[in-house]
Amino acid sequence: MAYTASQRYLSTRGGTYDLGFEEVVLRGLASDGGLFVPEEIPQLPSDWVAQWQDHSFSELAYEILSLYISPSEIPPADLKDIIARSYSTFRTPDVTPLIRLDEKLYLLELFFGPTYAFKDVALQFLGNLFEYFLVRRNKDATGKERHRLTVVGATSGDTGSAAIYGLRRKKDVSVFILHPKNKVSPIQEAQMTTVLDANVHNLAVEGSFDDCQDTVKALFADPEINKTQKLAAVNSINWARILAQMTYYFHAFFSLRQSEGFKSKAGTKIRFVVPTGNFGDILAGWFAKRMGLEIDRLVVATNSNDILDRFWKTGHYEKKPVHGREAQGGLSEDGSQAHEDGVKETLSPAMDILVSSNFERLLWYLAYTVYEDAGASTATNRQNAGKKVLSWLTELKSNGGFGVDSKILAAANSEFESERVSDDETIQTIKSTYSRPTPTNTSATSLPSKGTRIDGSYVLDPHTAVGITASHRSMSRAPEAHHVALATAHPAKFSHAVDLALRGERGYSFSEVLPEDFIGLEQRERRVISVPRDAGLAGVRKIICDEVDKEMNGNGSR
């Protein structure tokens, strides 16, 4: 097979090298516990702006994905078909439309997919990738000879429903989603648990999202379950999710250039502001920047679970805020979470995460760049970066945190800034945004999503409000820059926070926010398996194996 270096993959922990895209997607997690990254980040063609400026979202996706996927693995016609099918499910031809909130403040709406959240962009694609690889592997195979995937994932809310909608009814795929019991919003829970397809299994775990995520990682490392199941990852630890999300940064760039009021000239700065929990969404933007997309800064916007903000401020990545600030708050009705190790309850529960898994990928590149030895081979430098990452993560596991030296911190701060936003600030931003005049769409082909506009006012979800708050702070530091904040979810998914902010405001009624797809959703039949706190890895393993056996024997639910 013919590959470029950007189409071959290695583990961030140094134990696995020279893998192709298909193997990386199907494995999800490296055998040494690391995450997969491309051996090199590809550079954009010299004429990419001129060549791509009139591309549709799907055409942009093809150009970008082709740089990371060898045509010997997925022929061009097949890749175009996978992309087309993935985005045909979205409610607007723009897929991720850009709207203008203020003179230099824009909102990238990422919630036009089937589950009204940004994760549909990646998980519709990943579901079709799984199907494509399985159909190819299972050609002429029957019975136990067929290649079958057991997909496992943890969710703080939106990943679960997006994964389920991307994988439901897919042949030779069983999907198991672990969510923290009573700690996701009612709409999010209903979106997951009312899907009754036989290959879909929801596990409600007593504990936090981090408990769910730890269990998923333990399953991949568990030799017992790997004897009988071919596990695949659906969380953003799967490289395909990061890859798919790169496209909307490029799409936003071109939408911005074509929008009314944008003055494109040499030196024009563009900043992307990203509500951040597991670090996958903003990491996709970093890859786009490294490829050559003209981004001045990426702004990390956290809620009170500020492990990332504290890292950028102090150089210490710690579960407990030894070097940062503590925070309190949250609404249990919207799925706010608490954890004895330090997760705080907030109004933006999908970001209530203690440890950001994808941060490991950035750490590898920082270590590789900062500690590169010009006299050593590329292979040696890659291996040394993996050893450094492994030492940091070992320290995180044993001591609850680690610190980096000034060179690493300086490298991180050269491309990122960070902000921490409180619940009070989140509420105030939802209010103040609602009180402003109607935003304008940058594309005539994109219609507003039902529920985001009421009588000329815009309704933010709490996660997006965190991003808008951080945007205003960044604008005070860089008033000349155009800011694009990522709108990660439809406001109806977090009804209690939105209602808390807007109850009594002119023209507001939550019934105006609710899309038709959500009406009656919470009253539908559900299927969910409860997992007690003391079940442990063995208990979850048994549930998965038993449910797969039922499916194979035709005894699964409809």
XYZ file of C-alpha atoms in Angstrom:
558
model
C 0.000 0.000 0.000
C 1.121 3.583 -0.712
C 1.027 5.960 2.258
C 2.293 9.386 3.222
C 3.576 9.959 6.776
C 0.297 11.698 7.664
C -1.541 8.492 6.714
C 0.449 6.331 9.156
C -0.222 6.394 12.877
C 1.599 5.870 16.180
C 0.700 5.739 19.871
C 1.240 8.730 22.151
C 2.864 6.397 24.691
C 5.536 5.035 22.383
C 4.512 1.400 22.115
C 2.871 1.224 18.677
C 3.991 2.563 15.301
C 3.286 2.429 11.572
C -0.437 1.616 11.580
C -2.908 2.371 8.801
C -6.147 4.315 9.144
C -8.482 1.302 9.159
C -6.632 -0.425 11.961
C -6.497 2.786 14.000
C -10.254 3.358 13.622
C -11.190 -0.208 14.510
C -8.796 -0.392 17.465
C -9.676 3.017 18.885
C -7.127 2.775 21.687
C -3.512 1.630 21.309
C -2.428 -1.585 23.027
C -0.138 0.410 25.338
C -3.076 2.553 26.486
C -2.067 5.516 24.340
C -4.025 7.431 21.721
C -3.280 7.338 18.015
C -1.855 10.370 16.200
C -0.517 10.756 12.658
C 3.245 10.434 12.319
C 3.238 13.847 10.653
C 0.655 16.614 10.306
C 0.111 17.261 6.579
C 0.494 20.729 5.110
C -2.215 22.288 2.967
C -1.623 22.716 -0.774
C -0.130 26.092 -1.664
C -3.296 27.165 -3.501
C -5.804 25.719 -1.027
C -7.726 28.965 -0.476
C -8.350 29.530 -4.172
C -9.087 25.864 -4.836
C -11.392 25.248 -1.860
C -13.183 28.564 -1.306
C -16.356 27.520 -3.150
C -16.443 23.962 -1.797
C -19.464 22.576 0.014
C -19.016 21.097 3.480
C -18.785 17.575 2.039
C -16.259 18.657 -0.589
C -14.100 20.276 2.093
C -14.365 17.121 4.184
C -13.093 15.042 1.270
C -10.071 17.304 0.695
C -9.089 17.271 4.375
C -9.760 13.600 5.101
C -7.820 12.547 1.992
C -4.669 13.984 3.546
C -4.989 11.491 6.432
C -6.474 8.458 4.643
C -4.580 6.611 1.913
C -6.611 5.958 -1.264
C -5.271 2.417 -1.073
C -7.314 2.019 2.137
C -10.446 3.883 1.062
C -10.664 4.646 -2.679
C -11.712 8.248 -3.472
C -15.176 7.313 -4.762
C -15.886 5.302 -1.601
C -14.681 8.096 0.687
C -16.895 10.619 -1.106
C -19.871 8.265 -0.693
C -19.202 7.780 3.040
C -19.014 11.559 3.513
C -22.172 12.215 1.485
C -24.186 9.662 3.464
C -22.859 11.014 6.759
C -24.031 14.584 6.159
C -27.255 13.844 4.287
C -28.856 13.423 7.735
C -28.314 17.090 8.696
C -31.153 19.616 8.679
C -29.333 22.258 6.627
C -27.271 22.007 3.418
C -24.525 24.063 5.113
C -24.188 21.294 7.768
C -22.504 23.747 10.205
C -23.801 27.263 9.438
C -22.101 30.425 10.693
C -24.150 33.302 12.106
C -23.079 36.804 13.065
C -23.859 37.917 16.631
C -21.908 41.157 16.711
C -19.494 43.168 14.579
C -16.607 40.738 15.090
C -18.319 37.896 16.971
C -19.697 34.875 15.138
C -21.353 31.659 16.221
C -20.667 28.343 14.471
C -23.861 26.306 14.871
C -22.895 22.645 15.191
C -26.262 21.206 16.239
C -28.050 20.481 12.951
C -27.426 16.718 13.092
C -29.893 14.020 14.207
C -29.285 14.511 17.961
C -28.905 18.315 17.971
C -25.280 18.313 19.175
C -21.853 18.906 17.626
C -20.874 15.276 18.083
C -23.147 14.249 15.220
C -20.585 15.713 12.800
C -18.046 13.076 13.810
C -20.271 10.191 14.846
C -22.407 10.031 11.717
C -19.095 9.697 9.853
C -17.636 7.163 12.300
C -20.753 4.991 12.135
C -20.507 4.839 8.355
C -16.775 4.111 8.561
C -17.397 1.140 10.853
C -20.036 -0.145 8.443
C -17.763 0.304 5.422
C -14.861 -1.590 6.989
C -17.116 -4.405 8.244
C -18.852 -4.896 4.906
C -15.469 -5.184 3.232
C -14.061 -7.561 5.840
C -17.180 -9.738 5.870
C -17.512 -10.232 2.153
C -18.471 -13.906 1.625
C -18.042 -14.594 5.384
C -20.781 -16.389 7.332
C -21.556 -17.263 10.943
C -18.682 -16.992 13.381
C -16.297 -16.173 10.542
C -17.834 -12.707 10.302
C -15.893 -9.789 11.780
C -18.082 -8.260 14.473
C -17.463 -5.104 16.520
C -18.444 -4.434 20.097
C -18.392 -0.654 20.327
C -18.098 0.801 23.828
C -18.226 4.417 24.881
C -18.702 6.694 27.874
C -20.840 9.811 27.736
C -21.478 12.928 29.769
C -24.551 13.417 27.608
C -24.179 14.127 23.892
C -21.656 11.475 22.790
C -24.041 8.698 23.783
C -27.029 9.740 21.718
C -24.852 10.768 18.758
C -23.057 7.393 18.820
C -26.335 5.506 19.088
C -27.890 7.376 16.180
C -24.746 6.781 14.136
C -24.624 3.032 14.860
C -28.215 1.860 15.351
C -29.186 -0.958 12.975
C -25.629 -1.276 11.658
C -24.956 -4.922 10.795
C -22.311 -6.759 12.850
C -22.085 -3.928 15.394
C -23.175 -3.965 19.040
C -22.966 -0.615 20.817
C -22.707 -0.150 24.586
C -22.913 3.369 26.024
C -22.090 4.018 29.684
C -23.581 7.160 31.209
C -23.573 8.364 34.834
C -26.962 7.526 36.298
C -29.167 10.607 36.876
C -26.295 12.881 35.816
C -27.173 13.680 32.230
C -30.036 15.960 31.220
C -33.513 14.391 30.827
C -33.531 15.043 27.073
C -30.075 13.514 26.667
C -31.091 10.451 28.663
C -34.313 10.057 26.690
C -32.489 10.374 23.363
C -30.316 7.421 24.343
C -32.625 5.118 26.233
C -35.678 5.344 23.947
C -33.717 3.797 21.060
C -34.897 0.180 21.215
C -32.877 -1.353 18.376
C -31.465 -4.760 19.299
C -27.837 -3.676 18.815
C -28.101 -0.681 21.195
C -27.405 -1.064 24.921
C -27.487 1.753 27.476
C -25.723 1.250 30.818
C -26.619 3.669 33.626
C -23.612 3.630 35.969
C -23.759 4.769 39.582
C -20.908 7.284 39.635
C -19.505 10.107 37.516
C -18.581 10.468 33.856
C -14.955 9.908 34.826
C -15.963 6.555 36.343
C -17.605 5.641 33.029
C -14.583 6.777 31.040
C -12.199 4.874 33.325
C -14.285 1.723 32.857
C -14.160 2.048 29.074
C -10.383 2.423 29.129
C -10.126 -0.574 31.474
C -12.190 -2.677 29.071
C -9.750 -1.999 26.252
C -6.883 -3.100 28.489
C -8.755 -6.147 29.821
C -7.386 -9.419 28.337
C -10.489 -11.342 29.398
C -13.043 -9.430 27.314
C -10.620 -9.076 24.425
C -10.553 -12.873 24.091
C -14.182 -12.886 22.949
C -15.001 -9.346 21.773
C -13.426 -7.111 19.123
C -13.735 -3.830 20.969
C -13.958 -0.509 19.147
C -14.036 2.997 20.587
C -16.674 5.613 19.912
C -15.426 8.301 22.294
C -13.145 11.042 21.041
C -10.220 8.797 21.883
C -11.023 7.405 18.411
C -8.901 9.339 15.928
C -11.669 9.402 13.291
C -13.711 11.719 15.496
C -10.947 14.314 15.718
C -10.373 14.029 11.991
C -14.034 14.585 11.082
C -14.269 17.669 13.297
C -11.430 19.452 11.484
C -13.753 20.139 8.557
C -15.963 22.672 10.292
C -13.020 24.895 11.152
C -12.235 25.188 7.445
C -15.920 25.606 6.600
C -16.204 28.407 9.161
C -13.105 30.090 7.747
C -14.578 30.233 4.256
C -18.039 31.231 5.533
C -16.429 34.062 7.472
C -14.457 35.286 4.450
C -17.653 35.401 2.406
C -19.790 37.074 5.075
C -21.000 40.652 4.949
C -18.811 42.981 6.978
C -15.722 40.772 6.990
C -12.697 42.658 5.738
C -10.189 40.108 4.488
C -6.711 41.519 4.223
C -3.169 40.551 5.090
C -2.842 40.140 8.840
C -6.564 39.686 9.544
C -6.788 37.616 12.711
C -9.332 34.894 13.418
C -9.763 33.258 16.793
C -11.853 30.179 17.573
C -13.359 29.884 21.048
C -14.352 26.365 22.087
C -16.359 25.163 25.108
C -14.050 22.420 26.281
C -14.402 19.254 28.354
C -12.580 16.271 26.873
C -10.416 18.490 24.603
C -11.333 16.728 21.347
C -13.265 19.584 19.740
C -10.571 22.201 20.215
C -7.840 19.693 19.348
C -9.411 19.338 15.893
C -8.977 23.096 15.532
C -5.338 22.801 16.572
C -4.697 20.204 13.864
C -6.362 22.527 11.345
C -4.107 25.362 12.520
C -0.997 23.199 12.259
C -2.015 22.171 8.741
C -2.027 25.831 7.725
C -5.496 27.215 8.485
C -5.121 30.876 9.407
C -6.000 30.827 13.123
C -4.466 33.404 15.451
C -5.393 31.659 18.706
C -7.560 28.832 19.966
C -9.317 29.803 23.192
C -10.104 27.024 25.681
C -13.374 27.856 27.468
C -13.960 25.777 30.597
C -16.597 25.877 33.275
C -15.680 25.525 36.942
C -14.078 22.170 36.150
C -11.015 24.092 35.152
C -8.181 21.555 34.997
C -7.293 22.834 31.510
C -7.519 26.512 32.418
C -5.294 25.878 35.414
C -2.771 24.129 33.181
C -2.529 27.104 30.829
C -2.282 29.520 33.741
C 0.203 27.563 35.893
C 1.763 24.690 33.946
C 0.229 22.223 36.423
C -2.270 19.605 35.275
C -3.960 18.492 38.498
C -7.193 16.749 39.381
C -7.529 18.803 42.550
C -7.017 22.561 42.150
C -3.822 22.934 44.137
C -2.587 25.776 41.951
C -5.990 27.045 40.684
C -9.372 28.186 41.931
C -12.211 26.118 43.347
C -15.818 26.427 42.157
C -19.307 25.441 43.193
C -22.782 25.394 41.662
C -24.919 23.428 39.239
C -28.415 22.176 38.509
C -29.106 18.501 39.130
C -32.078 18.736 36.748
C -29.723 19.252 33.805
C -27.457 16.391 34.840
C -24.860 18.225 36.925
C -22.285 15.899 38.404
C -20.232 15.633 41.547
C -17.223 13.430 42.226
C -15.125 12.898 45.307
C -11.951 13.478 43.297
C -12.898 17.022 42.373
C -15.544 17.325 39.624
C -17.844 20.257 40.387
C -21.533 20.544 39.587
C -22.223 23.151 36.902
C -24.931 24.382 34.553
C -22.920 22.970 31.617
C -22.749 19.291 32.641
C -21.329 17.903 29.393
C -18.118 19.699 30.385
C -18.115 18.375 33.956
C -15.065 16.249 33.336
C -12.104 15.748 35.622
C -9.468 14.499 33.160
C -9.508 15.526 29.480
C -8.529 12.412 27.524
C -7.532 14.139 24.293
C -5.093 16.439 26.054
C -2.665 13.519 25.821
C -2.487 14.001 22.059
C -1.433 17.634 22.409
C 1.101 16.674 25.077
C 2.764 14.258 22.661
C 3.222 16.916 19.999
C 4.449 19.447 22.558
C 7.006 16.958 23.875
C 8.098 15.992 20.369
C 8.550 19.628 19.310
C 10.144 21.013 22.463
C 12.479 18.107 23.233
C 13.429 17.217 19.648
C 17.117 16.339 19.358
C 18.484 17.465 15.997
C 21.191 14.812 16.204
C 18.785 11.930 16.798
C 16.666 10.050 14.294
C 12.978 10.806 13.813
C 12.120 7.405 15.284
C 14.170 8.142 18.415
C 12.560 11.562 18.878
C 9.092 10.031 18.521
C 9.962 7.360 21.054
C 11.328 9.935 23.501
C 8.138 11.985 23.201
C 6.122 8.865 24.009
C 8.261 8.156 27.068
C 7.751 11.709 28.295
C 3.986 11.500 27.885
C 3.927 8.172 29.678
C 5.894 9.636 32.607
C 3.458 12.564 32.909
C 0.411 10.299 32.832
C 1.955 7.892 35.321
C 2.451 10.839 37.655
C -1.160 11.927 37.068
C -2.400 8.464 38.010
C -0.195 8.046 41.079
C -0.070 11.620 42.407
C -3.188 13.206 40.958
C -1.278 15.619 38.754
C 1.948 16.685 37.098
C 3.756 19.850 36.134
C 5.566 20.756 32.917
C 8.631 22.914 32.471
C 8.590 26.489 31.165
C 9.410 25.452 27.598
C 6.375 23.170 27.322
C 4.100 25.794 28.880
C 5.442 28.496 26.552
C 4.795 26.256 23.542
C 1.232 25.615 24.715
C 0.604 29.324 25.293
C 1.932 30.235 21.857
C -1.189 28.751 20.242
C -3.822 28.653 22.982
C -5.392 30.918 25.566
C -7.840 29.811 28.201
C -10.757 31.129 30.219
C -12.767 29.782 33.131
C -16.462 30.733 33.317
C -18.697 30.495 36.378
C -22.372 29.502 36.466
C -23.400 33.076 37.288
C -21.521 34.316 34.236
C -23.126 31.589 32.127
C -26.620 32.695 33.161
C -25.797 36.355 32.562
C -24.480 35.593 29.068
C -27.640 33.675 28.128
C -29.659 36.686 29.306
C -27.555 39.350 27.607
C -27.386 37.456 24.297
C -31.163 37.039 24.333
C -31.593 40.789 24.808
C -29.623 41.685 21.664
C -31.042 42.143 18.151
C -31.553 39.235 15.772
C -28.300 37.637 14.567
C -27.759 37.274 10.841
C -26.897 34.143 8.897
C -23.811 34.377 6.705
C -25.386 32.004 4.155
C -28.693 32.494 2.373
C -29.176 28.716 2.113
C -29.173 28.128 5.868
C -32.411 28.498 7.804
C -32.525 29.037 11.585
C -32.946 25.967 13.785
C -36.312 25.871 15.548
C -35.892 27.021 19.133
C -32.760 29.135 18.838
C -34.621 32.334 17.927
C -37.647 33.827 19.689
C -39.105 37.118 18.454
C -35.762 38.284 17.151
C -33.712 37.062 20.137
C -31.135 34.256 20.212
C -31.231 31.470 22.808
C -27.893 29.954 23.841
C -27.406 26.611 25.521
C -25.227 26.834 28.679
C -22.138 25.282 27.079
C -22.240 27.742 24.209
C -22.751 30.534 26.743
C -19.439 29.523 28.340
C -17.840 29.986 24.920
C -19.491 33.372 24.323
C -18.362 34.613 27.740
C -14.801 33.562 26.969
C -15.088 35.216 23.544
C -15.891 38.587 25.075
C -12.834 38.342 27.307
C -10.635 37.380 24.380
C -12.069 40.299 22.370
C -10.960 42.686 25.097
C -7.385 41.429 24.629
C -7.533 41.228 20.828
C -10.198 43.711 19.646
C -8.903 43.579 16.080
C -9.542 39.808 15.780
C -12.697 38.169 14.452
C -13.940 35.618 16.972
C -15.826 32.421 16.110
C -17.442 30.705 19.100
C -18.565 27.106 18.668
C -22.230 26.444 19.501
C -22.066 22.843 20.626
C -25.689 21.963 21.426
C -29.275 23.081 20.892
C -30.640 24.950 23.943
C -33.575 22.549 24.331
C -31.164 19.855 25.546
C -30.563 21.885 28.733
C -34.016 23.154 29.531
C -33.528 23.918 33.224
C -30.487 26.160 32.754
C -32.119 28.001 29.856
C -35.350 28.404 31.834
C -33.434 29.631 34.871
C -31.784 32.326 32.748
C -34.752 33.439 30.648
C -37.884 32.857 32.727
C -39.812 36.136 32.730
C -37.839 37.638 29.837
C -39.796 39.328 27.039
C -41.455 36.784 24.743
C -39.734 33.781 26.310
C -41.484 30.447 26.669
C -39.658 27.143 26.734
C -42.297 25.656 24.453
C -40.868 27.979 21.786
C -37.393 26.484 22.316
C -38.445 22.834 22.017
C -37.972 21.262 18.541
C -40.703 18.938 17.310
C -38.330 15.968 17.560
C -38.199 16.434 21.349
C -41.934 16.674 21.999
C -43.084 13.562 23.869
C -39.582 12.062 23.843
C -39.394 11.676 27.629
C -42.659 9.693 27.678
C -41.548 6.985 25.242
C -40.654 3.394 26.159
C -37.089 2.968 27.389
C -34.499 0.227 27.687
C -31.590 0.682 30.082
C -29.413 -1.535 32.293
C -28.491 -0.233 35.747
C -24.903 -0.797 36.870
C -24.340 -0.595 40.649
C -21.359 1.322 41.985
C -19.630 -1.856 43.155
C -20.055 -3.760 39.861
C -16.507 -2.961 38.785
C -14.871 -4.037 35.569
C -16.014 -7.650 35.985
C -19.654 -6.614 36.284
C -19.595 -4.451 33.166
C -17.681 -7.145 31.254
C -20.376 -9.716 32.118
C -23.182 -7.386 31.004
C -21.516 -6.773 27.655
C -20.739 -10.436 26.966
C -24.239 -11.563 28.000
C -25.971 -8.948 25.836
C -23.822 -9.748 22.794
C -24.661 -13.447 23.236
C -28.371 -12.578 23.285
C -27.984 -10.607 20.077
C -26.070 -13.402 18.369
C -28.766 -15.885 19.377
C -31.572 -13.602 18.215
C -32.871 -12.879 21.711
C -32.063 -9.164 21.844
C -34.693 -6.456 22.119
C -36.320 -5.232 18.967
